[in-house]
Short mmCIF file of C-alpha atoms and ligand atoms in Angstrom, two decimals:
data_model
loop_
_atom_site.label_atom_id
_atom_site.label_comp_id
_atom_site.label_asym_id
_atom_site.label_seq_id
_atom_site.Cartn_x
_atom_site.Cartn_y
_atom_site.Cartn_z
CA MET A 534 57.56 181.77 160.54
CA LYS A 535 56.12 178.84 162.35
CA LYS A 536 57.02 175.54 161.54
CA ILE A 537 53.65 174.12 160.53
CA LYS A 538 53.16 170.88 161.86
CA HIS A 539 51.09 169.00 158.39
CA LYS A 540 47.69 166.32 159.18
CA LYS A 541 47.65 163.85 156.62
CA SER A 542 43.76 163.67 157.08
CA LEU A 543 43.65 167.41 155.38
CA GLY A 544 45.60 166.09 152.54
CA GLN A 545 48.04 168.92 154.07
CA HIS A 546 51.38 168.28 151.35
CA PHE A 547 52.48 171.84 151.31
CA LEU A 548 54.12 172.71 147.66
CA HIS A 549 57.81 174.20 147.94
CA ASP A 550 59.00 174.60 143.99
CA GLU A 551 58.76 178.10 143.03
CA GLY A 552 58.55 176.87 139.84
CA VAL A 553 55.69 175.37 139.68
CA LEU A 554 54.29 178.51 141.22
CA GLU A 555 54.88 180.39 139.05
CA ASP A 556 53.85 177.73 136.16
CA MET A 557 50.57 177.75 137.86
CA ILE A 558 49.99 181.63 137.79
CA ASP A 559 51.00 182.03 134.27
CA VAL A 560 48.54 179.35 133.14
CA SER A 561 46.23 181.30 135.63
CA ASP A 562 45.98 183.95 133.51
CA ILE A 563 45.29 186.07 135.73
CA SER A 564 44.63 190.34 135.17
CA GLU A 565 44.03 192.93 138.09
CA ASP A 566 40.40 193.38 137.96
CA GLU A 567 39.32 189.67 138.43
CA VAL A 568 37.82 187.61 141.54
CA ILE A 569 39.92 183.95 142.49
CA ILE A 570 38.82 181.60 145.32
CA GLU A 571 41.82 179.42 146.40
CA ILE A 572 40.37 175.98 148.60
CA GLY A 573 43.46 174.88 150.71
CA PRO A 574 45.87 178.46 150.90
CA GLY A 575 48.07 176.04 153.19
CA GLY A 576 50.55 178.00 154.43
CA GLY A 577 49.93 180.67 151.74
CA VAL A 578 52.78 180.03 149.06
CA LEU A 579 50.05 180.19 146.40
CA THR A 580 48.16 182.88 148.34
CA GLU A 581 50.97 185.22 148.45
CA LYS A 582 51.66 184.52 144.70
CA LEU A 583 47.49 184.86 143.62
CA VAL A 584 48.05 188.01 145.91
CA GLN A 585 50.54 189.64 143.85
CA THR A 586 49.11 189.86 140.68
CA GLY A 587 46.80 191.85 142.50
CA ALA A 588 43.46 189.88 141.88
CA ARG A 589 40.85 190.20 144.89
CA ILE A 590 41.28 186.68 146.20
CA ILE A 591 39.42 185.37 148.91
CA ALA A 592 41.26 181.52 150.37
CA ILE A 593 39.08 179.56 152.35
CA GLU A 594 41.13 177.55 154.75
CA ILE A 595 39.64 174.36 157.05
CA ASP A 596 42.49 174.42 159.48
CA GLU A 597 42.12 176.64 162.53
CA LEU A 598 46.07 177.13 162.99
CA LEU A 599 46.61 177.72 159.39
CA VAL A 600 44.33 180.43 159.05
CA ASP A 601 46.49 182.28 162.28
CA GLY A 602 49.85 182.46 160.17
CA LEU A 603 47.50 182.84 157.06
CA GLU A 604 45.41 186.57 158.78
CA GLU A 605 49.24 187.24 160.30
CA ARG A 606 50.89 186.91 156.56
CA PHE A 607 48.52 189.61 154.37
CA GLU A 608 47.35 191.32 157.30
CA TYR A 609 48.47 194.15 155.01
CA ASN A 610 47.05 193.28 151.89
CA ASP A 611 43.44 194.93 151.40
CA ASN A 612 43.05 192.34 147.77
CA CYS A 613 43.32 189.32 150.00
CA THR A 614 40.44 187.73 152.34
CA ILE A 615 41.34 184.37 154.41
CA ILE A 616 38.04 183.03 155.20
CA ASN A 617 38.22 179.47 158.05
CA ALA A 618 35.83 177.42 156.85
CA ASP A 619 35.63 173.65 155.71
CA ILE A 620 34.86 174.17 151.32
CA ARG A 621 31.95 171.56 152.31
CA ARG A 622 29.83 173.13 153.98
CA ILE A 623 29.92 176.80 153.68
CA ASN A 624 27.27 178.41 151.78
CA LEU A 625 28.91 179.12 148.40
CA PRO A 626 26.32 180.76 146.52
CA GLU A 627 25.53 183.14 150.17
CA LEU A 628 29.48 184.28 150.19
CA LEU A 629 29.45 184.94 146.30
CA GLU A 630 26.88 187.00 146.93
CA LYS A 631 28.04 188.39 150.24
CA TYR A 632 31.39 189.77 148.32
CA ALA A 633 29.27 190.21 145.07
CA ILE A 634 31.30 188.24 142.91
CA ASP A 635 29.14 187.24 139.55
CA LYS A 636 32.58 186.23 138.01
CA TYR A 637 35.32 184.19 139.37
CA LYS A 638 38.13 181.72 138.28
CA VAL A 639 39.33 178.83 141.14
CA VAL A 640 42.56 178.08 141.56
CA ALA A 641 44.60 176.15 144.27
CA ASN A 642 46.57 172.99 145.19
CA LEU A 643 43.52 170.66 146.08
CA PRO A 644 43.45 168.16 149.40
CA TYR A 645 42.90 165.55 147.47
CA TYR A 646 41.03 163.02 149.32
CA ILE A 647 38.01 165.53 148.64
CA THR A 648 39.22 166.43 144.86
CA SER A 649 35.98 165.10 143.37
CA SER A 650 33.47 166.59 145.15
CA ILE A 651 34.71 170.26 145.14
CA LEU A 652 35.09 169.71 141.06
CA ARG A 653 31.65 168.59 141.52
CA LEU A 654 30.39 171.66 144.15
CA PHE A 655 31.60 174.86 141.75
CA LEU A 656 30.68 172.68 138.16
CA GLU A 657 27.15 172.43 139.77
CA LEU A 658 26.54 175.64 141.04
CA ILE A 659 24.57 178.51 139.55
CA THR A 660 27.01 181.18 139.37
CA GLN A 661 29.97 178.74 137.49
CA PRO A 662 33.91 179.38 137.95
CA THR A 663 34.83 180.87 134.36
CA ASP A 664 37.77 178.79 134.67
CA MET A 665 39.47 175.64 137.41
CA ILE A 666 43.22 175.59 137.14
CA VAL A 667 43.55 173.11 139.96
CA MET A 668 46.50 170.42 141.55
CA VAL A 669 45.57 167.08 141.64
CA GLN A 670 46.93 163.91 141.79
CA LYS A 671 48.68 162.51 138.35
CA GLU A 672 46.09 159.26 138.08
CA VAL A 673 42.80 161.84 138.30
CA ALA A 674 44.09 164.53 136.14
CA GLU A 675 44.40 161.20 133.66
CA ARG A 676 41.27 160.03 134.33
CA ILE A 677 39.37 163.82 133.74
CA CYS A 678 40.95 164.52 130.48
CA ALA A 679 40.07 161.11 129.24
CA ARG A 680 39.05 160.82 125.33
CA VAL A 681 36.42 158.36 124.01
CA GLY A 682 37.43 154.61 124.88
CA ASP A 683 38.89 155.16 129.01
CA MET A 684 35.90 157.45 129.83
CA SER A 685 34.79 157.18 133.75
CA ILE A 686 31.83 158.91 135.80
CA LEU A 687 34.63 161.15 136.93
CA ALA A 688 35.37 161.77 133.20
CA VAL A 689 31.79 162.63 132.27
CA SER A 690 30.46 164.78 135.40
CA VAL A 691 33.98 167.47 134.96
CA GLN A 692 33.23 167.21 130.80
CA PHE A 693 29.65 167.64 130.54
CA TYR A 694 30.28 171.22 132.07
CA GLY A 695 33.65 172.09 130.75
CA LEU A 696 36.67 171.66 128.64
CA PRO A 697 39.41 169.72 131.12
CA GLU A 698 42.99 170.21 129.83
CA TYR A 699 45.86 168.39 131.07
CA LEU A 700 48.75 170.63 131.45
CA PHE A 701 51.99 169.24 133.23
CA THR A 702 52.92 167.07 135.79
CA VAL A 703 54.26 167.71 139.24
CA LYS A 704 56.97 165.57 141.19
CA ALA A 705 56.08 164.32 144.24
CA GLU A 706 59.08 166.11 145.85
CA SER A 707 58.12 169.59 145.01
CA PHE A 708 55.80 169.09 147.94
CA GLU A 709 56.29 168.65 152.10
CA PRO A 710 55.80 166.34 153.30
CA ILE A 711 56.42 163.94 150.54
CA PRO A 712 53.43 162.24 148.92
CA LYS A 713 53.32 158.71 147.60
CA VAL A 714 52.26 160.05 143.81
CA ASP A 715 53.20 162.43 141.49
CA SER A 716 50.60 165.59 140.90
CA ALA A 717 49.39 167.42 138.06
CA VAL A 718 47.90 170.41 137.22
CA ILE A 719 44.57 170.92 134.57
CA LYS A 720 42.35 173.68 133.65
CA ILE A 721 38.72 173.58 133.17
CA SER A 722 38.07 176.22 130.87
CA THR A 723 34.71 177.17 128.80
CA ILE A 724 32.76 176.42 131.85
CA ILE A 725 28.45 175.87 131.26
CA ARG A 726 25.78 174.10 131.19
CA LYS A 727 26.35 172.71 128.41
CA PHE A 728 22.84 171.48 128.00
CA GLU A 729 20.44 173.58 129.69
CA LYS A 730 17.20 171.34 128.55
CA VAL A 731 19.08 168.09 130.66
CA ASP A 732 17.54 167.44 134.16
CA GLU A 733 20.93 167.15 135.88
CA LYS A 734 19.52 164.66 138.18
CA LYS A 735 18.39 162.43 135.65
CA PHE A 736 21.12 162.06 133.28
CA PHE A 737 23.69 161.61 136.05
CA LYS A 738 21.48 158.66 137.49
CA ILE A 739 21.50 157.27 133.63
CA VAL A 740 25.13 157.59 133.53
CA LYS A 741 25.95 156.02 137.40
CA SER A 742 23.27 153.05 135.78
CA GLY A 743 25.79 152.65 133.04
CA PHE A 744 28.90 152.59 134.37
CA CYS A 745 27.37 150.34 137.55
CA ALA A 746 29.69 147.03 136.58
CA LYS A 747 32.73 148.15 135.23
CA ARG A 748 33.44 145.44 132.57
CA LYS A 749 29.99 144.91 131.41
CA LYS A 750 28.05 145.34 128.11
CA LEU A 751 25.83 148.96 129.02
CA VAL A 752 22.81 147.48 127.92
CA ASN A 753 23.49 145.46 130.48
CA ASN A 754 23.68 147.67 133.27
CA LEU A 755 21.24 150.26 131.87
CA SER A 756 18.96 147.17 131.67
CA ASN A 757 19.71 145.87 135.44
CA SER A 758 19.75 149.72 137.92
CA LEU A 759 16.91 150.99 136.00
CA LYS A 760 14.95 147.65 135.95
CA LEU A 761 14.57 147.83 131.31
CA ASP A 762 14.20 145.37 129.14
CA LYS A 763 17.44 144.10 127.50
CA LEU A 764 15.42 144.00 124.40
CA ILE A 765 14.18 147.48 124.83
CA ILE A 766 17.56 149.17 125.54
CA GLU A 767 19.14 147.43 122.93
CA LYS A 768 16.70 149.22 119.71
CA LYS A 769 17.50 152.34 121.46
CA LEU A 770 20.93 152.16 121.58
CA ALA A 771 20.97 151.29 117.94
CA SER A 772 18.39 154.03 116.92
CA ILE A 773 21.01 156.52 117.99
CA ASN A 774 24.22 154.23 116.11
CA LEU A 775 25.62 152.59 119.01
CA LYS A 776 26.39 148.83 119.15
CA SER A 777 24.37 146.65 121.62
CA THR A 778 28.60 145.57 122.66
CA VAL A 779 29.14 149.49 123.37
CA ARG A 780 30.40 149.82 127.17
CA ALA A 781 30.60 152.37 129.07
CA GLN A 782 33.90 154.30 128.82
CA GLU A 783 33.21 154.86 124.91
CA LEU A 784 30.22 156.97 125.13
CA SER A 785 31.13 160.91 125.04
CA VAL A 786 28.74 162.88 127.20
CA ASN A 787 27.14 164.07 123.40
CA LYS A 788 26.55 160.15 122.90
CA TRP A 789 24.97 160.09 126.48
CA LYS A 790 23.02 163.06 126.57
CA GLU A 791 21.09 161.75 123.10
CA LEU A 792 20.79 158.08 125.06
CA TYR A 793 19.15 160.65 127.87
CA LYS A 794 16.48 161.86 125.65
CA ILE A 795 15.93 158.32 124.40
CA LEU A 796 15.61 157.18 128.16
N1 SAM B 1605 48.13 175.94 148.80
C1 SAM B 1605 48.36 174.99 150.39
C2 SAM B 1605 49.93 174.87 149.15
O1 SAM B 1605 50.04 174.74 147.56
O2 SAM B 1605 51.44 174.49 149.61
C3 SAM B 1605 48.07 173.78 150.36
C4 SAM B 1605 47.96 173.11 149.69
S1 SAM B 1605 47.62 171.13 150.58
C5 SAM B 1605 47.05 169.65 148.96
C6 SAM B 1605 45.37 171.41 150.82
C7 SAM B 1605 44.77 172.12 151.50
O3 SAM B 1605 43.41 171.40 151.58
C8 SAM B 1605 45.67 172.56 152.91
O4 SAM B 1605 45.78 173.34 153.39
C9 SAM B 1605 43.88 171.59 153.93
O5 SAM B 1605 44.30 172.27 155.09
C10 SAM B 1605 42.91 172.16 153.36
N2 SAM B 1605 42.42 171.14 152.87
C11 SAM B 1605 42.00 170.45 153.40
N3 SAM B 1605 40.23 170.09 153.77
C12 SAM B 1605 40.22 171.37 153.24
C13 SAM B 1605 38.82 171.89 153.42
N4 SAM B 1605 37.55 171.08 153.61
N5 SAM B 1605 37.65 172.56 153.50
C14 SAM B 1605 38.60 174.10 152.94
N6 SAM B 1605 40.22 173.37 153.26
C15 SAM B 1605 40.70 172.69 153.38
#
């Protein structure tokens, strides 16, 4: 194989730990009749394992130089399609239609600089993946899987659509070049639009308003950004059993939904 020159700007930290690759495949629980979308196949180490499951693999890589190597590596694997594109610019609904995909999983070692946009991109699709098994920075994994008390916009925006679970930590030394921080594999399952009657744009406007100043009380944040009277907000909070001193990080997704309904 040709020597790869890593592009830091594209988050190119390549996994070389065979055990981690196998664990990722195990937790992804893939059967032959499934479709898997991989983002950022890089040198193809994870792609190779995915291809071996017999599932249909669609791997999307931005770096043209890597794509050449990937096309060569998987030339004789009929179940593998390599697409040279930026995941942020590709028309995913069109891609799903083109390959007649109505059910799929996302399995990937994500480029960390765009982790949250990639998660949002897939979670907000009309045809959402059934599960996402992704490697992200450890600290981001912990934030995504946070519970009430430690919630953030990121946690709400993932937990609104699915159930994230922290599976295992991956040491920084498992990658080449070695990144500054450890990583972790998470699984987001039960992905659906849980609250069909919620206008997602308005819902997340309220969530963002609630988190606008980190340590401030929810009532102050909502009143400042939504230009609403503090007393009115306090009354509304009380009507859904929330104290006037509550902070945004203490609300579960269900509570945000209750708040959305009354605001
Ligand atoms: N899957 C490989 C592995 O596990 O060793 C590489 C993972 S590396 C963390 C992330 C990969 O995502 C790189 O190959 C990088 O070129 C690719 N990438 C970065 N930005 C991308 C984008 N916007 N769209 C598609 N691929 C991207």
